[in-house]
Coordinates of C-alpha atoms and ligand atoms in Angstrom, one line a residue:
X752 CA 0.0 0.0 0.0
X753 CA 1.6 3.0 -0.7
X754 CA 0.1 7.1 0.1
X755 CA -0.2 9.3 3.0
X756 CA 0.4 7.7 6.1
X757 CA -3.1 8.6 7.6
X758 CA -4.6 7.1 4.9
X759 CA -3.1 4.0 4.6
X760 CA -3.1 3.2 8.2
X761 CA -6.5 4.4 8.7
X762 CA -7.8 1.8 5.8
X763 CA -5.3 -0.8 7.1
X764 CA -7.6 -0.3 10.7
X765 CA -10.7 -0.6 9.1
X766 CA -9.6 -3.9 7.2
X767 CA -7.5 -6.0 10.0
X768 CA -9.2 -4.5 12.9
X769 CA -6.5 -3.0 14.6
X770 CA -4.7 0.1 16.1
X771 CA -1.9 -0.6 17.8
X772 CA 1.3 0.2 15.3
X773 CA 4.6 -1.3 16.6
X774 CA 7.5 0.4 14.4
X775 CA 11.4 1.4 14.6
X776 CA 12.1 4.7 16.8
X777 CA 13.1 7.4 13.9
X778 CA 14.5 10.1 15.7
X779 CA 14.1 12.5 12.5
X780 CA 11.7 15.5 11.6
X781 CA 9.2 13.8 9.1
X782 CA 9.3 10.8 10.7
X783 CA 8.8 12.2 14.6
X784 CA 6.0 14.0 12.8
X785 CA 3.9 11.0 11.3
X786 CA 4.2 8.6 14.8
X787 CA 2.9 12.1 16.6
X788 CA -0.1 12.7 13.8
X789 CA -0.9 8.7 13.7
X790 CA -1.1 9.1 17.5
X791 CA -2.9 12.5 17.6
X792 CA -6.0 10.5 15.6
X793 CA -6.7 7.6 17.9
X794 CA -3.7 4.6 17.1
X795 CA -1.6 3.6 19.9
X796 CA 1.9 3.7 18.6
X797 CA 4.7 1.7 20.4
X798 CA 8.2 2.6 19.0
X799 CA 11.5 1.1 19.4
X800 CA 14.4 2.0 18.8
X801 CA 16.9 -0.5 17.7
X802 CA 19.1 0.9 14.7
X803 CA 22.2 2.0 16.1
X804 CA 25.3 -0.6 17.1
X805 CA 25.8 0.8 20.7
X806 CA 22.9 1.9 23.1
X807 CA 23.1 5.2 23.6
X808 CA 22.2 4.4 27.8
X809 CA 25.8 3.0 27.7
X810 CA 27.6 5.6 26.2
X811 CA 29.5 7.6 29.3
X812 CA 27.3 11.2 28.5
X813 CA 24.1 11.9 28.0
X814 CA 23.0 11.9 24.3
X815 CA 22.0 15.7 24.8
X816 CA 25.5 16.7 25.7
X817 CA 27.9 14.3 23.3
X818 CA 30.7 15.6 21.9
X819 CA 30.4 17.6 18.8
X820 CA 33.9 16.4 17.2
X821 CA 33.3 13.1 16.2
X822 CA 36.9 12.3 17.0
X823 CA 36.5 13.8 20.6
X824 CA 32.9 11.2 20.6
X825 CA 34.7 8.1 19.3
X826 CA 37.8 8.5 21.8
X827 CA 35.4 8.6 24.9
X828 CA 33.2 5.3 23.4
X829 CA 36.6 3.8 23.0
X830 CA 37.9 4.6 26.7
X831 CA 34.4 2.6 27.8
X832 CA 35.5 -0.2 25.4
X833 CA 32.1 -0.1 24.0
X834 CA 31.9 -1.8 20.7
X835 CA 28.2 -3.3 20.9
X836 CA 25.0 -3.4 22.2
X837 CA 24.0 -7.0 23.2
X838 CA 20.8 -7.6 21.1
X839 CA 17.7 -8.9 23.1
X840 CA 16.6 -12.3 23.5
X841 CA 14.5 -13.8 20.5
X842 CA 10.8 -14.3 21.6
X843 CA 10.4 -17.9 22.7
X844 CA 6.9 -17.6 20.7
X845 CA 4.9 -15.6 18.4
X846 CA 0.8 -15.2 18.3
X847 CA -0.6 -16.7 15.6
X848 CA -1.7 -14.0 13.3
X849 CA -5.7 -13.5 13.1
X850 CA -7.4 -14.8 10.1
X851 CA -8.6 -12.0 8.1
X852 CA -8.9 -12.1 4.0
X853 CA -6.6 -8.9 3.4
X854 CA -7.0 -9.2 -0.3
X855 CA -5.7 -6.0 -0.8
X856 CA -2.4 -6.2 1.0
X857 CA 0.6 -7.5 -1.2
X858 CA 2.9 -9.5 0.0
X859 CA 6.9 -7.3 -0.1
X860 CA 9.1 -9.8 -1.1
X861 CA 11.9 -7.4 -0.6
X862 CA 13.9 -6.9 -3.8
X863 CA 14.7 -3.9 -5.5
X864 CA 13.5 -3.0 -8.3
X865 CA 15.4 -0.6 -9.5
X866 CA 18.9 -1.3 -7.7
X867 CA 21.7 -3.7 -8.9
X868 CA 21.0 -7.2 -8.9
X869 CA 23.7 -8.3 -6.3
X870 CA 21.8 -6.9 -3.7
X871 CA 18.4 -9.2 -2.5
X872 CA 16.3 -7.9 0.1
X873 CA 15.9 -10.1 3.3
X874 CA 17.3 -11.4 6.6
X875 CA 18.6 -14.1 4.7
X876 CA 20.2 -12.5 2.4
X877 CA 21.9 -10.3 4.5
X878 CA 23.0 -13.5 6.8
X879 CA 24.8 -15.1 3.5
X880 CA 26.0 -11.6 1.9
X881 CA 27.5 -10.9 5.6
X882 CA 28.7 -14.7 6.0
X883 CA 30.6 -14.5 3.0
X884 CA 32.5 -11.4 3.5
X885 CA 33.7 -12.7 7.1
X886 CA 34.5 -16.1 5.5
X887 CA 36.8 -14.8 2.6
X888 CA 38.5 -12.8 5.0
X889 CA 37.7 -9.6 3.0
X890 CA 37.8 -7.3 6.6
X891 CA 41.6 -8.2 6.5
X892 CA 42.0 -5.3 3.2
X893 CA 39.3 -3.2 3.9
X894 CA 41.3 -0.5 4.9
X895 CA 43.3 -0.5 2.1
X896 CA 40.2 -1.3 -0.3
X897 CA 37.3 1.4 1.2
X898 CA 38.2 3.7 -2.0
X899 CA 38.1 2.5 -4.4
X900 CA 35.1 2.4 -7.3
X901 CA 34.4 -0.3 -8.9
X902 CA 32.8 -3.9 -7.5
X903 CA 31.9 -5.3 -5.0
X904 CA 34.6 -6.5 -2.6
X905 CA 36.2 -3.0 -2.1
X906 CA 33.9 -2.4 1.2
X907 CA 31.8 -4.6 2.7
X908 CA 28.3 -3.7 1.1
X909 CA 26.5 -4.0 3.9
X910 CA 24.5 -0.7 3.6
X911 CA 21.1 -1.8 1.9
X912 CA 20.7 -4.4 4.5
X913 CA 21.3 -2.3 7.4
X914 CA 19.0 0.7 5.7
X915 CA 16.3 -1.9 5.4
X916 CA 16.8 -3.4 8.8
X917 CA 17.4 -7.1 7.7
X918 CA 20.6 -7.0 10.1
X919 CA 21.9 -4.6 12.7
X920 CA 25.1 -3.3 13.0
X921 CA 25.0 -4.5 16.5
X922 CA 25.4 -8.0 15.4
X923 CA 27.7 -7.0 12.8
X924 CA 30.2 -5.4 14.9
X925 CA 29.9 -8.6 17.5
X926 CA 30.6 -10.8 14.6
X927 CA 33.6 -8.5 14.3
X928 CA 34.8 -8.7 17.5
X929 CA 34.7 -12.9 16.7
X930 CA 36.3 -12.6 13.8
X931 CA 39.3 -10.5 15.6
X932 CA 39.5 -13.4 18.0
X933 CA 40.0 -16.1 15.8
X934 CA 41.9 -14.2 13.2
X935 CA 43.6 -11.3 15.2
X936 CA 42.5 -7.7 15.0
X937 CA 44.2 -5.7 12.2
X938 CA 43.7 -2.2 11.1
X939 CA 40.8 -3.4 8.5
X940 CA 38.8 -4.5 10.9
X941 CA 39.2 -1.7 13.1
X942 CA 38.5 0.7 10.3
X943 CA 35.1 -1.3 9.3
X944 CA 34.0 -1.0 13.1
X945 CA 35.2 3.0 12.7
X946 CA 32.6 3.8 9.9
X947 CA 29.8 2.0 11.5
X948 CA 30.3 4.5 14.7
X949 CA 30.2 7.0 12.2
X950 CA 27.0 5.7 11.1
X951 CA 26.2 5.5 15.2
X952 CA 27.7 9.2 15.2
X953 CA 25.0 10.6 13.2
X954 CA 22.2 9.0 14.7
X955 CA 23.1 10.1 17.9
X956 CA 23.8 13.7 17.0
X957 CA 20.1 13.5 15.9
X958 CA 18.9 13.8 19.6
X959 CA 21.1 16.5 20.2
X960 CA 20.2 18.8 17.6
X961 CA 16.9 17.4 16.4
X962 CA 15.2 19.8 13.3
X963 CA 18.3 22.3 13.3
X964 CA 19.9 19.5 11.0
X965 CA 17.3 20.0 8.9
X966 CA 17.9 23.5 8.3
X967 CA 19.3 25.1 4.8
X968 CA 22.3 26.6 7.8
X969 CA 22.3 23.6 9.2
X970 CA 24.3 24.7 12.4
X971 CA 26.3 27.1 10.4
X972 CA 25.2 30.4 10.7
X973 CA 24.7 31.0 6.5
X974 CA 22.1 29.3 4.6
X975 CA 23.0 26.9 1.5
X976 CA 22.8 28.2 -2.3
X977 CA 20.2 28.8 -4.1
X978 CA 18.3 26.2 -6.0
X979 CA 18.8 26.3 -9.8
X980 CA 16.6 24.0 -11.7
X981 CA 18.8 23.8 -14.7
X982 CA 21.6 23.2 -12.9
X983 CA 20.3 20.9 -10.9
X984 CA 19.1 18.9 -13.9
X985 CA 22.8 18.4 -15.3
X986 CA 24.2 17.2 -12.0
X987 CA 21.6 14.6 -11.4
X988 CA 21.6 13.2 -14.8
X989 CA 25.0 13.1 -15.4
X990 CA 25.2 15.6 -17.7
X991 CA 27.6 18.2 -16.2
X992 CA 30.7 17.9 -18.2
X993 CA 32.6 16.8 -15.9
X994 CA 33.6 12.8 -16.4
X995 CA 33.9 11.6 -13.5
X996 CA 31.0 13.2 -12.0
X997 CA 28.8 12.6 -14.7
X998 CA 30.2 9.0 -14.4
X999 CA 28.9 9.1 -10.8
X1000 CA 25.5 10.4 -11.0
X1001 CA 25.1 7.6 -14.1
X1002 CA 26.1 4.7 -11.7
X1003 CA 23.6 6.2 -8.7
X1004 CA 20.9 6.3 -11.4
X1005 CA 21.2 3.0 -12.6
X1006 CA 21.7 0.8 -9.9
X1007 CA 20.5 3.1 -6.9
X1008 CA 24.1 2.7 -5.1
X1009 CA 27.8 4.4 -5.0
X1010 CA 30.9 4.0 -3.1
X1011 CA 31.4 6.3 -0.5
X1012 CA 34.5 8.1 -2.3
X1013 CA 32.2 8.9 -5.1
X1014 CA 29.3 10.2 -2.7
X1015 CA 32.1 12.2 -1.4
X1016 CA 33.2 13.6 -4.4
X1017 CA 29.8 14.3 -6.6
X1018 CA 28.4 15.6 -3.7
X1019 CA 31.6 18.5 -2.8
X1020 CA 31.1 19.0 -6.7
X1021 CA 27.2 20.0 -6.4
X1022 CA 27.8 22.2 -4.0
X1023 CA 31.1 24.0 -4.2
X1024 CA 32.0 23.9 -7.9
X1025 CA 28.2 24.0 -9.5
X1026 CA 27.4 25.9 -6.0
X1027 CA 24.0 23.8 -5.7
X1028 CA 21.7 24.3 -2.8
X1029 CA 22.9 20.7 -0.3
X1030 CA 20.0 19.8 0.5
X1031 CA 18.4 19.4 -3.3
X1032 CA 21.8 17.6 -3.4
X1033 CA 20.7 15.6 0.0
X1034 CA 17.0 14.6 -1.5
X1035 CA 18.0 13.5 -4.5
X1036 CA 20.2 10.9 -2.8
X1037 CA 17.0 10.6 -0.5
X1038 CA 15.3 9.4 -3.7
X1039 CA 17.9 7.5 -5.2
X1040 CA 19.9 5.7 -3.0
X1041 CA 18.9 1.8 -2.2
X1042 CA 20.7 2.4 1.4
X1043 CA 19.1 5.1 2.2
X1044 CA 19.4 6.4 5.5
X1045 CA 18.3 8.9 7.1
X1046 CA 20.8 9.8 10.0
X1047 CA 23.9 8.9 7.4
X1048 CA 22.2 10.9 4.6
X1049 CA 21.9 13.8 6.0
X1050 CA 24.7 13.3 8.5
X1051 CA 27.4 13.1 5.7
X1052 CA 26.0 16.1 3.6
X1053 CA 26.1 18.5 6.3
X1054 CA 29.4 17.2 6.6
X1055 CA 30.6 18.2 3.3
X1056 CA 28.4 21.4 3.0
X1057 CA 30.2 22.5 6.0
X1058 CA 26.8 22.7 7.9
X1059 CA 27.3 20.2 10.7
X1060 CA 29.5 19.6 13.4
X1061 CA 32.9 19.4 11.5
X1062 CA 34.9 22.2 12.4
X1063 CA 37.1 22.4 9.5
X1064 CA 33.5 23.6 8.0
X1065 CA 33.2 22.2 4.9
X1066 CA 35.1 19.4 2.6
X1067 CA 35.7 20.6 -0.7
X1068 CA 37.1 17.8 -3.3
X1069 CA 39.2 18.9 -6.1
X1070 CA 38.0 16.8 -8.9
X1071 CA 41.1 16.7 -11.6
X1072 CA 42.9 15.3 -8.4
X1073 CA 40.4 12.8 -7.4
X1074 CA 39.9 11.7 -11.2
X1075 CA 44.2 11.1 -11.1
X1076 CA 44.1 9.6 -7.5
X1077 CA 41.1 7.5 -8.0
X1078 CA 40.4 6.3 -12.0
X1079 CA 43.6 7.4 -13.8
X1080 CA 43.3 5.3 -16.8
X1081 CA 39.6 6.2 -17.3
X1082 CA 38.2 2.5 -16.1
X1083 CA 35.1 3.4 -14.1
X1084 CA 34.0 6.6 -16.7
X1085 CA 34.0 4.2 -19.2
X1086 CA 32.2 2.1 -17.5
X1087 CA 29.6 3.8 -16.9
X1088 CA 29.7 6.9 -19.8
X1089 CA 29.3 4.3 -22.4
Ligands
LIG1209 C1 26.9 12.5 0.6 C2 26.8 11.1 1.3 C3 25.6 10.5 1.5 C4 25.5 9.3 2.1 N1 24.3 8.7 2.3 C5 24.2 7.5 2.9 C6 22.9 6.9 3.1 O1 21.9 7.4 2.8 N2 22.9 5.6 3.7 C7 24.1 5.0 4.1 O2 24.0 3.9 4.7 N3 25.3 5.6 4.0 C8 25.3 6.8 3.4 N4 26.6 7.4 3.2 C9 27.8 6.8 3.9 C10 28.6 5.8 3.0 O3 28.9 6.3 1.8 C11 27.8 4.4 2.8 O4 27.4 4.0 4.1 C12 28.7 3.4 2.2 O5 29.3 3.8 1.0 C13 27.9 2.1 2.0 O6 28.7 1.1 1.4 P1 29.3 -0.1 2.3 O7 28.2 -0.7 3.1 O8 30.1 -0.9 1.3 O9 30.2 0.7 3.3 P2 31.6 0.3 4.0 O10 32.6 1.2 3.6 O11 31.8 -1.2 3.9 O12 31.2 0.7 5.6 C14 30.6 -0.3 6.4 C15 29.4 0.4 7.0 O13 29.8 1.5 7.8 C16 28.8 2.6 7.7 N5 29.4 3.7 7.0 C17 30.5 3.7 6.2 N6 30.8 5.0 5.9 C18 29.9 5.8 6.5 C19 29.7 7.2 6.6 N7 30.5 8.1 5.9 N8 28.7 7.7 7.3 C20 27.9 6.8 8.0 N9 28.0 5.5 8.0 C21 29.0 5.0 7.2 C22 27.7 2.0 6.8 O14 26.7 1.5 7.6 C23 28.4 0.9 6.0 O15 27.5 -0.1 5.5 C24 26.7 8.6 2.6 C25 27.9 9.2 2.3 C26 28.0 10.5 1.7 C27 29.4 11.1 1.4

């Protein structure tokens, strides 16, 4: 069922006879708003939270009051030796569903329709996507790996699965922590734990600073550009000019995903070289993206806009130099300019 949330859940009530919404704790504008509408017109909503790899009630400071400086944030988590939360027990048994003919309702079987075929939706597909990596030992280069463009061994490609929820980075990073004691910690695994606290990072920041994220300043003081239409139009269909950026925005369209060097660079390029507003920059990720994520959306565009917590303010890339470092003899514009 697809529409505005008050209408779909109030036909859902009327079909399966109920009102009581269980659903993940999103601790973002949009979605704060619709659990308070839903409960402002009679359902009883009962949200968890349950996305991020350690719980906030063990980091040593009060969400409210966590360190701006991500590195200042990550050096206190590590002084606790936090590296995960310890997921609940499994319910020893489930209520039968009722029987009720929902004609209507299809089933979601979970894969993407318009993202790249490795990726199948699912628990179990995650399981055997996150198996695998452990078991060829890919952690071991990850480090030396995260940058580069094309495949999918360079990082570990387990964003669509965490944005969906079919596994937590909770039970990732324990499975890390077994890995590093049958095989030794090295600095791949270290740095695959590090980006999944900067995943934690932004969650957390969310209860801190709550709508002002969401703001064109951000927590600058100076709004983003202006929105151009036109402009916009050439960056987000590859049409810019530019080859490695147009390169980019082809591979996002096509298979809804793109290594985090090129979200880096495409998105610097948006704003400080075509000086695009971030957040149409942000939203069309929003729309794109197969991992989408709220927290890490926003989190990493505010980042680069210079609108977040980052006190170098701002993280301009310089393309001709990321084109030399990163796809010198043209591999990944071919692949995907042609
Ligand atoms: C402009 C921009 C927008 C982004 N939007 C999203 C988004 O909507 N959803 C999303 O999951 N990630 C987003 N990222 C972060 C990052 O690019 C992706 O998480 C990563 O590329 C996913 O591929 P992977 O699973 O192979 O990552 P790996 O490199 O294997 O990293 C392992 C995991 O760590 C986490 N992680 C890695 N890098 C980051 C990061 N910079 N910030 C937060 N978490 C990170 C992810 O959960 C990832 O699955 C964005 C980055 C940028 C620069």
């Amino acid at each position: 069922m697809t529409g505005d949330v008050l209408h779909v859940f109030e036909k859902l009530k009327i079909q399966i006879q109920a009102d009581l919404i269980y659903c993940e704790q999103i601790q973002a504008p949009e979605e704060l708003e619709q659990v308070a509408l839903l409960s402002s017109t009679g359902f009883k909503m009962n949200t968890l939270w349950q996305s991020s790899m350690l719980d906030g009630l063990d980091l040593p400071f009060p969400l409210q009051e966590m360190p701006d400086i991500f590195t200042q944030f990550r050096q206190k988590v590590e002084k606790q030796k936090l590296r995960f939360a310890f997921p609940i027990d499994a319910p020893k048994s489930i209520p039968s569903l009722p029987v009720i003919e929902i004609s209507s309702i299809k089933a979601f079987d979970g894969n993407t329709s318009s993202g790249s075929g490795n990726f199948r939706g699912g628990e179990q597909s995650a399981h055997v996507h996150i198996q695998q990596y452990f078991e060829r030992r890919l952690p071991d280069a990850y480090k030396q790996t995260r940058n580069e463009l094309i495949g999918m061994d360079y990082s570990s490609k387990f964003s669509p699965w965490l944005a969906q929820g079919s596994c937590s980075a909770g039970s990732i990073a324990r499975q890390l922590v077994d890995y590093e004691s049958c095989y030794g910690a090295n600095d791949g695994t270290y740095w695959l734990w590090f980006e999944l606290l900067w995943r934690d990072y932004f969650r957390f920041l969310h209860f801190k600073y709550g709508k002002k994220l969401y703001y064109s300043k951000g927590l600058s003081n100076s709004p983003g550009n202006q929105f151009d239409s036109e402009k916009f139009y050439k960056w987000s269909s590859g049409n810019t000019g530019e080859s490695l950026i147009d390169a980019g925005m082809r591979e996002l369209k096509k298979t809804g995903y793109l290594s985090n060097r090129m979200r880096q660079i495409v998105a610097s390029y948006w704003i400080y070289d075509m000086k695009g507003d971030w957040q149409a920059g942000c939203a069309w990720f929003e729309y794109q993206l197969i991992d989408y994520d709220v927290y890490s959306n926003q989190g990493n565009w505010l980042y680069i806009a210079g609108k977040g917590t980052d006190p170098r303010g701002g993280r301009p890339f310089n393309v001709a130099k990321q084109t030399q470092d990163h796809d010198p003899d043209g591999i990944y514009r071919q692949m995907w300019l042609t």
